[in-house]
mmCIF file of C-alpha atoms in Angstrom:
data_model
loop_
_atom_site.group_PDB
_atom_site.id
_atom_site.type_symbol
_atom_site.label_atom_id
_atom_site.label_comp_id
_atom_site.label_asym_id
_atom_site.label_seq_id
_atom_site.Cartn_x
_atom_site.Cartn_y
_atom_site.Cartn_z
ATOM 1 C CA MET A 1 28.887 12.211 24.244
ATOM 2 C CA ALA A 2 27.731 8.579 24.393
ATOM 3 C CA THR A 3 27.690 6.547 21.195
ATOM 4 C CA PRO A 4 24.089 6.233 19.914
ATOM 5 C CA ALA A 5 22.494 2.819 20.359
ATOM 6 C CA ILE A 6 20.766 3.340 16.983
ATOM 7 C CA LYS A 7 21.766 5.805 14.275
ATOM 8 C CA VAL A 8 19.704 6.100 11.088
ATOM 9 C CA GLU A 9 20.880 8.296 8.209
ATOM 10 C CA GLY A 10 18.895 9.019 5.029
ATOM 11 C CA LEU A 11 17.069 5.698 5.213
ATOM 12 C CA GLY A 12 14.861 4.764 2.268
ATOM 13 C CA LYS A 13 13.038 1.613 1.174
ATOM 14 C CA ARG A 14 11.582 1.306 -2.311
ATOM 15 C CA TYR A 15 9.149 -1.350 -3.511
ATOM 16 C CA ARG A 16 7.884 -2.119 -7.006
ATOM 17 C CA LEU A 17 4.090 -2.231 -7.313
ATOM 18 C CA VAL A 18 2.455 -4.019 -10.244
ATOM 19 C CA HIS A 19 -1.089 -3.028 -11.274
ATOM 20 C CA GLY A 20 -3.503 -4.779 -13.578
ATOM 21 C CA GLN A 21 -2.647 -8.337 -12.573
ATOM 22 C CA GLU A 22 -5.093 -10.754 -10.984
ATOM 23 C CA ARG A 23 -5.003 -10.964 -7.204
ATOM 24 C CA ASN A 24 -3.549 -14.049 -5.559
ATOM 25 C CA ARG A 25 -6.124 -16.744 -4.846
ATOM 26 C CA TYR A 26 -6.354 -20.507 -4.653
ATOM 27 C CA ARG A 27 -5.933 -21.863 -8.163
ATOM 28 C CA THR A 28 -6.969 -25.127 -9.793
ATOM 29 C CA LEU A 29 -5.189 -27.025 -12.563
ATOM 30 C CA ARG A 30 -7.901 -25.790 -14.928
ATOM 31 C CA ASP A 31 -7.090 -22.154 -14.006
ATOM 32 C CA THR A 32 -3.417 -22.736 -14.766
ATOM 33 C CA LEU A 33 -4.109 -24.344 -18.154
ATOM 34 C CA VAL A 34 -6.536 -21.602 -19.184
ATOM 35 C CA ASP A 35 -4.027 -18.910 -18.159
ATOM 36 C CA ALA A 36 -1.345 -20.591 -20.253
ATOM 37 C CA VAL A 37 -3.576 -20.360 -23.348
ATOM 38 C CA LYS A 38 -4.548 -16.740 -22.671
ATOM 39 C CA ALA A 39 -1.046 -15.551 -21.788
ATOM 40 C CA PRO A 40 0.037 -14.419 -25.300
ATOM 41 C CA PHE A 41 -3.053 -12.200 -25.589
ATOM 42 C CA ARG A 42 -3.145 -10.764 -22.081
ATOM 43 C CA LYS A 43 -2.129 -7.196 -21.380
ATOM 44 C CA ARG A 44 0.767 -6.963 -18.992
ATOM 45 C CA GLY A 45 0.340 -5.142 -15.701
ATOM 46 C CA THR A 46 1.884 -1.718 -15.253
ATOM 47 C CA ALA A 47 4.519 -1.157 -12.591
ATOM 48 C CA GLU A 48 5.397 1.830 -10.446
ATOM 49 C CA GLU A 49 7.793 2.608 -7.621
ATOM 50 C CA PHE A 50 6.566 3.040 -4.062
ATOM 51 C CA TRP A 51 8.757 4.435 -1.296
ATOM 52 C CA ALA A 52 7.705 2.899 2.045
ATOM 53 C CA LEU A 53 10.452 4.997 3.683
ATOM 54 C CA ASN A 54 12.038 8.138 2.278
ATOM 55 C CA ASP A 55 15.046 9.994 3.729
ATOM 56 C CA VAL A 56 14.461 9.056 7.390
ATOM 57 C CA SER A 57 17.156 10.110 9.870
ATOM 58 C CA PHE A 58 17.263 9.966 13.687
ATOM 59 C CA GLU A 59 19.286 8.739 16.661
ATOM 60 C CA VAL A 60 18.316 6.784 19.769
ATOM 61 C CA ARG A 61 20.576 7.085 22.790
ATOM 62 C CA PRO A 62 21.339 4.109 25.074
ATOM 63 C CA GLY A 63 18.548 3.587 27.618
ATOM 64 C CA GLU A 64 15.908 5.565 25.682
ATOM 65 C CA VAL A 65 12.441 4.099 25.100
ATOM 66 C CA VAL A 66 11.084 5.587 21.881
ATOM 67 C CA GLY A 67 7.638 5.079 20.373
ATOM 68 C CA ILE A 68 6.909 5.234 16.653
ATOM 69 C CA ILE A 69 3.501 6.686 15.770
ATOM 70 C CA GLY A 70 1.692 6.866 12.450
ATOM 71 C CA ARG A 71 -1.250 5.677 10.412
ATOM 72 C CA ASN A 72 -1.272 2.372 8.551
ATOM 73 C CA GLY A 73 1.125 2.606 5.636
ATOM 74 C CA ALA A 74 3.295 5.240 7.321
ATOM 75 C CA GLY A 75 6.357 2.976 7.163
ATOM 76 C CA LYS A 76 6.577 1.954 10.835
ATOM 77 C CA SER A 77 6.873 -1.807 10.368
ATOM 78 C CA THR A 78 9.190 -1.385 7.378
ATOM 79 C CA LEU A 79 11.517 0.691 9.553
ATOM 80 C CA LEU A 80 11.581 -1.956 12.285
ATOM 81 C CA LYS A 81 12.242 -4.737 9.765
ATOM 82 C CA ILE A 82 15.261 -2.837 8.458
ATOM 83 C CA LEU A 83 16.545 -2.223 11.987
ATOM 84 C CA SER A 84 16.046 -5.941 12.743
ATOM 85 C CA ARG A 85 17.987 -6.867 9.571
ATOM 86 C CA ILE A 86 14.998 -8.709 8.102
ATOM 87 C CA THR A 87 15.081 -6.547 4.970
ATOM 88 C CA LYS A 88 17.718 -4.298 3.420
ATOM 89 C CA PRO A 89 17.279 -0.559 2.833
ATOM 90 C CA THR A 90 17.326 0.857 -0.686
ATOM 91 C CA THR A 91 19.159 4.016 0.390
ATOM 92 C CA GLY A 92 20.845 5.285 3.540
ATOM 93 C CA ARG A 93 22.509 3.421 6.375
ATOM 94 C CA VAL A 94 21.813 2.109 9.875
ATOM 95 C CA GLU A 95 24.346 1.840 12.685
ATOM 96 C CA ILE A 96 23.387 -0.333 15.683
ATOM 97 C CA ASN A 97 25.575 -0.693 18.742
ATOM 98 C CA GLY A 98 24.457 -3.643 20.852
ATOM 99 C CA ARG A 99 22.698 -6.996 20.670
ATOM 100 C CA VAL A 100 19.203 -6.664 19.147
ATOM 101 C CA GLY A 101 16.108 -8.633 20.135
ATOM 102 C CA SER A 102 12.926 -8.255 18.051
ATOM 103 C CA LEU A 103 9.276 -8.925 18.876
ATOM 104 C CA LEU A 104 7.846 -8.327 15.425
ATOM 105 C CA GLU A 105 5.497 -11.286 14.979
ATOM 106 C CA VAL A 106 4.602 -13.227 18.098
ATOM 107 C CA GLY A 107 4.870 -16.957 17.536
ATOM 108 C CA THR A 108 7.198 -16.895 14.541
ATOM 109 C CA GLY A 109 9.162 -20.142 14.653
ATOM 110 C CA PHE A 110 6.641 -22.177 16.642
ATOM 111 C CA HIS A 111 6.110 -25.653 15.182
ATOM 112 C CA PRO A 112 2.563 -27.009 15.632
ATOM 113 C CA GLU A 113 3.699 -30.625 16.049
ATOM 114 C CA LEU A 114 6.181 -29.838 18.838
ATOM 115 C CA THR A 115 5.193 -29.495 22.471
ATOM 116 C CA GLY A 116 5.202 -26.228 24.358
ATOM 117 C CA ARG A 117 8.434 -27.257 26.087
ATOM 118 C CA GLU A 118 10.146 -28.055 22.799
ATOM 119 C CA ASN A 119 8.915 -24.834 21.215
ATOM 120 C CA VAL A 120 10.299 -22.760 24.087
ATOM 121 C CA TYR A 121 13.785 -24.041 23.265
ATOM 122 C CA LEU A 122 13.250 -23.838 19.500
ATOM 123 C CA ASN A 123 11.810 -20.316 19.558
ATOM 124 C CA GLY A 124 14.378 -19.115 22.074
ATOM 125 C CA ALA A 125 17.169 -20.312 19.787
ATOM 126 C CA ILE A 126 15.587 -18.553 16.795
ATOM 127 C CA LEU A 127 15.384 -15.346 18.820
ATOM 128 C CA GLY A 128 19.091 -15.553 19.697
ATOM 129 C CA MET A 129 19.209 -17.240 23.120
ATOM 130 C CA THR A 130 21.691 -19.996 23.945
ATOM 131 C CA ARG A 131 20.435 -23.260 25.455
ATOM 132 C CA ALA A 132 21.960 -22.283 28.794
ATOM 133 C CA GLU A 133 20.143 -18.916 28.734
ATOM 134 C CA ILE A 134 16.858 -20.636 27.921
ATOM 135 C CA GLY A 135 17.385 -23.125 30.745
ATOM 136 C CA LYS A 136 17.903 -20.323 33.267
ATOM 137 C CA LYS A 137 14.773 -18.538 32.090
ATOM 138 C CA PHE A 138 12.625 -21.618 31.462
ATOM 139 C CA ASP A 139 10.653 -21.694 34.718
ATOM 140 C CA GLU A 140 10.106 -17.939 34.541
ATOM 141 C CA ILE A 141 8.850 -18.193 30.954
ATOM 142 C CA VAL A 142 6.412 -20.997 31.798
ATOM 143 C CA ALA A 143 5.100 -19.190 34.876
ATOM 144 C CA PHE A 144 4.614 -15.985 32.890
ATOM 145 C CA ALA A 145 2.705 -17.782 30.102
ATOM 146 C CA GLU A 146 0.508 -19.743 32.562
ATOM 147 C CA VAL A 147 0.661 -22.932 30.473
ATOM 148 C CA ALA A 148 2.509 -25.290 32.859
ATOM 149 C CA LYS A 149 -0.302 -27.876 32.773
ATOM 150 C CA PHE A 150 -0.056 -28.173 28.984
ATOM 151 C CA LEU A 151 3.697 -27.819 28.603
ATOM 152 C CA ASP A 152 4.159 -31.293 27.086
ATOM 153 C CA THR A 153 1.158 -31.023 24.745
ATOM 154 C CA PRO A 154 1.735 -30.164 21.037
ATOM 155 C CA VAL A 155 0.951 -26.489 20.520
ATOM 156 C CA LYS A 156 -1.434 -27.357 17.661
ATOM 157 C CA ARG A 157 -3.876 -28.292 20.439
ATOM 158 C CA TYR A 158 -3.438 -24.961 22.243
ATOM 159 C CA SER A 159 -6.103 -22.299 22.127
ATOM 160 C CA SER A 160 -5.088 -19.110 20.323
ATOM 161 C CA GLY A 161 -4.742 -17.363 23.706
ATOM 162 C CA MET A 162 -2.412 -20.038 25.098
ATOM 163 C CA TYR A 163 -0.346 -19.926 21.918
ATOM 164 C CA VAL A 164 0.288 -16.179 21.972
ATOM 165 C CA ARG A 165 0.889 -16.143 25.745
ATOM 166 C CA LEU A 166 3.683 -18.683 25.414
ATOM 167 C CA ALA A 167 5.135 -16.959 22.348
ATOM 168 C CA PHE A 168 5.198 -13.557 24.054
ATOM 169 C CA ALA A 169 6.684 -15.047 27.230
ATOM 170 C CA VAL A 170 9.612 -16.505 25.284
ATOM 171 C CA ALA A 171 10.277 -13.288 23.380
ATOM 172 C CA ALA A 172 9.798 -10.975 26.367
ATOM 173 C CA HIS A 173 12.358 -12.804 28.499
ATOM 174 C CA LEU A 174 15.242 -12.095 26.152
ATOM 175 C CA GLU A 175 17.881 -9.813 27.592
ATOM 176 C CA PRO A 176 19.156 -7.855 24.576
ATOM 177 C CA GLU A 177 20.711 -4.426 24.840
ATOM 178 C CA ILE A 178 18.248 -3.155 22.204
ATOM 179 C CA LEU A 179 14.651 -4.380 22.028
ATOM 180 C CA ILE A 180 12.424 -3.741 19.001
ATOM 181 C CA VAL A 181 8.676 -4.256 19.509
ATOM 182 C CA ASP A 182 5.948 -4.118 16.849
ATOM 183 C CA GLU A 183 2.272 -4.327 17.903
ATOM 184 C CA VAL A 184 2.601 -7.396 20.136
ATOM 185 C CA LEU A 185 1.537 -5.929 23.471
ATOM 186 C CA ALA A 186 -2.205 -6.552 23.061
ATOM 187 C CA VAL A 187 -2.099 -10.355 23.215
ATOM 188 C CA GLY A 188 -4.299 -12.616 25.312
ATOM 189 C CA ASP A 189 -7.028 -11.512 27.721
ATOM 190 C CA SER A 190 -7.054 -8.253 29.695
ATOM 191 C CA GLY A 191 -5.248 -9.812 32.659
ATOM 192 C CA PHE A 192 -2.408 -11.065 30.495
ATOM 193 C CA GLN A 193 -2.231 -7.770 28.613
ATOM 194 C CA GLN A 194 -1.565 -6.071 31.947
ATOM 195 C CA LYS A 195 1.261 -8.537 32.567
ATOM 196 C CA CYS A 196 2.667 -7.629 29.153
ATOM 197 C CA PHE A 197 2.628 -3.916 30.010
ATOM 198 C CA ASN A 198 4.229 -4.605 33.385
ATOM 199 C CA LYS A 199 6.958 -6.629 31.676
ATOM 200 C CA MET A 200 7.607 -3.792 29.254
ATOM 201 C CA ALA A 201 7.819 -1.362 32.172
ATOM 202 C CA GLU A 202 10.358 -3.699 33.795
ATOM 203 C CA ILE A 203 12.397 -3.746 30.577
ATOM 204 C CA LYS A 204 12.174 0.059 30.421
ATOM 205 C CA ASN A 205 13.453 0.437 33.990
ATOM 206 C CA SER A 206 16.343 -1.963 33.327
ATOM 207 C CA GLY A 207 18.054 0.688 31.203
ATOM 208 C CA ARG A 208 17.754 -1.145 27.909
ATOM 209 C CA THR A 209 17.095 0.717 24.661
ATOM 210 C CA VAL A 210 13.608 0.060 23.288
ATOM 211 C CA LEU A 211 11.769 0.978 20.069
ATOM 212 C CA VAL A 212 7.985 0.439 20.196
ATOM 213 C CA VAL A 213 5.391 0.579 17.416
ATOM 214 C CA SER A 214 1.793 0.574 18.603
ATOM 215 C CA HIS A 215 -1.588 2.017 17.602
ATOM 216 C CA ASN A 216 -2.403 1.988 21.317
ATOM 217 C CA LEU A 217 -1.439 5.560 22.156
ATOM 218 C CA GLY A 218 -2.033 4.895 25.847
ATOM 219 C CA ALA A 219 0.731 2.292 25.712
ATOM 220 C CA ILE A 220 3.038 4.784 23.990
ATOM 221 C CA LEU A 221 2.383 7.317 26.772
ATOM 222 C CA ASN A 222 2.933 4.754 29.547
ATOM 223 C CA ILE A 223 6.013 3.052 28.135
ATOM 224 C CA CYS A 224 7.877 5.642 26.077
ATOM 225 C CA SER A 225 9.774 8.768 27.040
ATOM 226 C CA GLU A 226 9.992 10.054 23.451
ATOM 227 C CA ALA A 227 8.112 9.403 20.216
ATOM 228 C CA ILE A 228 8.595 9.765 16.469
ATOM 229 C CA ASN A 229 5.790 10.630 14.032
ATOM 230 C CA LEU A 230 5.951 8.983 10.604
ATOM 231 C CA GLU A 231 3.661 9.752 7.687
ATOM 232 C CA SER A 232 3.872 8.418 4.129
ATOM 233 C CA GLY A 233 7.366 7.111 4.780
ATOM 234 C CA ARG A 234 8.784 10.394 6.113
ATOM 235 C CA LEU A 235 9.709 11.491 9.612
ATOM 236 C CA LEU A 236 7.536 14.520 10.367
ATOM 237 C CA ASN A 237 8.192 15.204 14.046
ATOM 238 C CA ARG A 238 9.990 13.995 17.158
ATOM 239 C CA GLY A 239 9.882 14.938 20.812
ATOM 240 C CA LEU A 240 8.441 13.998 24.198
ATOM 241 C CA ALA A 241 5.915 11.156 23.948
ATOM 242 C CA SER A 242 3.092 13.257 25.440
ATOM 243 C CA GLU A 243 3.723 16.090 22.984
ATOM 244 C CA GLN A 244 3.929 13.761 19.988
ATOM 245 C CA VAL A 245 0.711 11.910 20.829
ATOM 246 C CA THR A 246 -1.090 15.262 21.102
ATOM 247 C CA TRP A 247 0.454 16.436 17.835
ATOM 248 C CA TYR A 248 -0.637 13.216 16.090
ATOM 249 C CA LEU A 249 -4.234 13.400 17.368
ATOM 250 C CA ASN A 250 -4.499 17.075 16.401
ATOM 251 C CA ARG A 251 -3.257 16.231 12.915
ATOM 252 C CA LEU A 252 -5.855 13.453 12.586
ATOM 253 C CA ALA A 253 -8.586 15.821 13.799
ATOM 254 C CA SER A 254 -7.627 18.532 11.310
ATOM 255 C CA LYS A 255 -7.722 16.066 8.426
ATOM 256 C CA SER A 256 -11.114 14.730 9.468
ATOM 257 C CA LYS A 257 -12.553 18.243 9.010
ATOM 258 C CA THR A 258 -11.588 18.230 5.343
ATOM 259 C CA GLY A 259 -14.232 16.867 2.966
ATOM 260 C CA LEU A 260 -13.389 13.585 1.262
ATOM 261 C CA ALA A 261 -13.323 15.228 -2.158
ATOM 262 C CA GLY A 262 -10.601 17.607 -0.950
ATOM 263 C CA ARG A 263 -8.414 15.088 0.885
ATOM 264 C CA THR A 264 -4.896 14.649 -0.483
ATOM 265 C CA ASP A 265 -3.566 12.046 2.015
ATOM 266 C CA ARG A 266 -4.627 9.110 -0.136
ATOM 267 C CA GLU A 267 -3.135 5.671 -0.690
ATOM 268 C CA GLY A 268 -3.433 3.221 -3.578
ATOM 269 C CA ASP A 269 -2.747 3.688 -7.280
ATOM 270 C CA GLN A 270 -5.046 6.760 -7.592
ATOM 271 C CA ARG A 271 -6.936 5.379 -10.591
ATOM 272 C CA ALA A 272 -10.171 6.034 -8.705
ATOM 273 C CA ARG A 273 -10.910 7.804 -5.433
ATOM 274 C CA VAL A 274 -13.642 7.993 -2.804
ATOM 275 C CA VAL A 275 -15.298 11.433 -2.696
ATOM 276 C CA GLU A 276 -18.309 10.825 -0.446
ATOM 277 C CA LEU A 277 -19.182 8.677 2.556
ATOM 278 C CA ARG A 278 -22.511 8.675 4.384
ATOM 279 C CA LEU A 279 -24.342 6.435 6.843
ATOM 280 C CA GLN A 280 -27.941 5.309 6.451
ATOM 281 C CA ASP A 281 -30.261 3.394 8.766
ATOM 282 C CA GLY A 282 -32.398 0.448 7.682
ATOM 283 C CA ARG A 283 -35.064 2.793 6.281
ATOM 284 C CA GLY A 284 -32.591 4.650 4.057
ATOM 285 C CA ALA A 285 -32.481 7.816 6.170
ATOM 286 C CA THR A 286 -29.083 9.515 6.601
ATOM 287 C CA VAL A 287 -27.795 9.241 10.184
ATOM 288 C CA THR A 288 -24.746 10.442 12.122
ATOM 289 C CA GLN A 289 -24.911 7.862 14.916
ATOM 290 C CA ALA A 290 -24.970 4.066 14.912
ATOM 291 C CA ILE A 291 -27.048 2.274 17.528
ATOM 292 C CA CYS A 292 -25.924 -1.193 18.634
ATOM 293 C CA GLY A 293 -28.161 -3.920 17.218
ATOM 294 C CA GLU A 294 -29.733 -1.808 14.471
ATOM 295 C CA GLU A 295 -29.016 -1.961 10.744
ATOM 296 C CA LEU A 296 -26.424 0.454 9.387
ATOM 297 C CA ASN A 297 -25.586 0.969 5.715
ATOM 298 C CA VAL A 298 -22.357 2.623 4.563
ATOM 299 C CA CYS A 299 -22.810 4.423 1.232
ATOM 300 C CA VAL A 300 -19.655 5.282 -0.707
ATOM 301 C CA GLY A 301 -19.412 7.686 -3.636
ATOM 302 C CA TRP A 302 -16.420 7.499 -5.945
ATOM 303 C CA GLU A 303 -15.045 8.970 -9.142
ATOM 304 C CA THR A 304 -12.533 7.809 -11.700
ATOM 305 C CA VAL A 305 -9.306 9.741 -12.039
ATOM 306 C CA LYS A 306 -7.790 7.870 -14.939
ATOM 307 C CA PRO A 307 -9.834 7.168 -18.101
ATOM 308 C CA GLY A 308 -11.309 3.692 -18.191
ATOM 309 C CA ALA A 309 -10.537 2.949 -14.535
ATOM 310 C CA THR A 310 -12.603 0.207 -12.913
ATOM 311 C CA VAL A 311 -13.085 -0.949 -9.334
ATOM 312 C CA ASP A 312 -13.374 -4.653 -8.434
ATOM 313 C CA TYR A 313 -12.202 -4.553 -4.814
ATOM 314 C CA VAL A 314 -13.730 -2.511 -1.984
ATOM 315 C CA ALA A 315 -12.581 -2.538 1.656
ATOM 316 C CA LEU A 316 -13.853 -0.662 4.700
ATOM 317 C CA SER A 317 -12.120 -0.250 8.061
ATOM 318 C CA CYS A 318 -13.214 1.631 11.161
ATOM 319 C CA TRP A 319 -10.754 3.220 13.610
ATOM 320 C CA THR A 320 -11.036 5.171 16.839
ATOM 321 C CA SER A 321 -9.524 8.658 17.108
ATOM 322 C CA ASP A 322 -6.488 7.248 18.956
ATOM 323 C CA GLY A 323 -5.678 4.764 16.193
ATOM 324 C CA LEU A 324 -7.357 1.583 17.524
ATOM 325 C CA LYS A 325 -8.826 -0.528 14.728
ATOM 326 C CA LEU A 326 -12.399 -1.628 15.501
ATOM 327 C CA PHE A 327 -13.104 -3.747 12.418
ATOM 328 C CA GLY A 328 -12.261 -4.267 8.779
ATOM 329 C CA VAL A 329 -14.219 -5.911 5.955
ATOM 330 C CA ASP A 330 -13.935 -6.209 2.175
ATOM 331 C CA ASN A 331 -16.017 -7.632 -0.642
ATOM 332 C CA VAL A 332 -13.770 -10.706 -0.994
ATOM 333 C CA MET A 333 -14.287 -11.529 2.685
ATOM 334 C CA SER A 334 -18.046 -11.017 2.424
ATOM 335 C CA GLY A 335 -18.315 -12.990 -0.836
ATOM 336 C CA HIS A 336 -19.740 -10.125 -2.903
ATOM 337 C CA ALA A 337 -18.440 -9.404 -6.411
ATOM 338 C CA VAL A 338 -17.893 -5.756 -7.327
ATOM 339 C CA ALA A 339 -17.565 -4.532 -10.905
ATOM 340 C CA LEU A 340 -17.803 -0.746 -11.136
ATOM 341 C CA GLY A 341 -16.687 1.157 -14.187
ATOM 342 C CA VAL A 342 -17.360 4.250 -16.205
ATOM 343 C CA SER A 343 -20.992 4.303 -17.369
#
């Protein structure tokens, strides 16, 4: 039996969460001085342990293309960071046989003051390519990114689309034995996205081992032969990609039928929880559909779980049934202060 390209045994990653401390924000000298005076009288935040991954075990054979599916907070990106040796596991072990290339954050390593040409060589070196390898791939990278006209212009003058096209082109033209990809396929316009999918199909057909994280379940079906379902840091299921996507969607559908008050798949510190959510039109009438261009109000009901709990931060995100995020907003972004407590 062939040696696994990736072997994960009992993998766990624990983080320490601190509650009750002020959120990070831009601070002035006055803020710092005032905090120094108040420090002796301030209550310290409470800490708790959070397991982003817990007892995860699986193997990936050479040449397999495996997708990793799960909701936000399931542990997908944490798993890929451990496999890419960016962070260390708390428990368990990982065995990797082969050179690893990672596409975790497109554009990492680009310097705004350097030209596109210079950044190709810089980023290629960061991603593990030798200068000779970059030279052989240079023309192909530039043609793929479609930025030849601006190659000797500092990337700080690039549009966001040009920037990510060049970054993806550099990363995608690596030739590792194992490729790890995290949510970087949907870059650029629709035409370039198709090029990205075609490139991934080419990598798949080359016989290389690939791990892919994506909320785009269509991409998982098109690229991957198998898939893994993660939830709350645990591996729940594994099998053919088509079967796992169906299993995941059915699980989401079954949870959506449960009233908010009865839901147990919650995140956060559990000091307070949402128990009701309803939509209202501009006249205050409850609605079940939103019409483009018309006013829509989202009304949230909540209850405290721990005595004295307060809420000063509220966020709302909207997702499609296949895991595609449509939008996200919070009261900090909108500039609205929230101070809810027990009346």
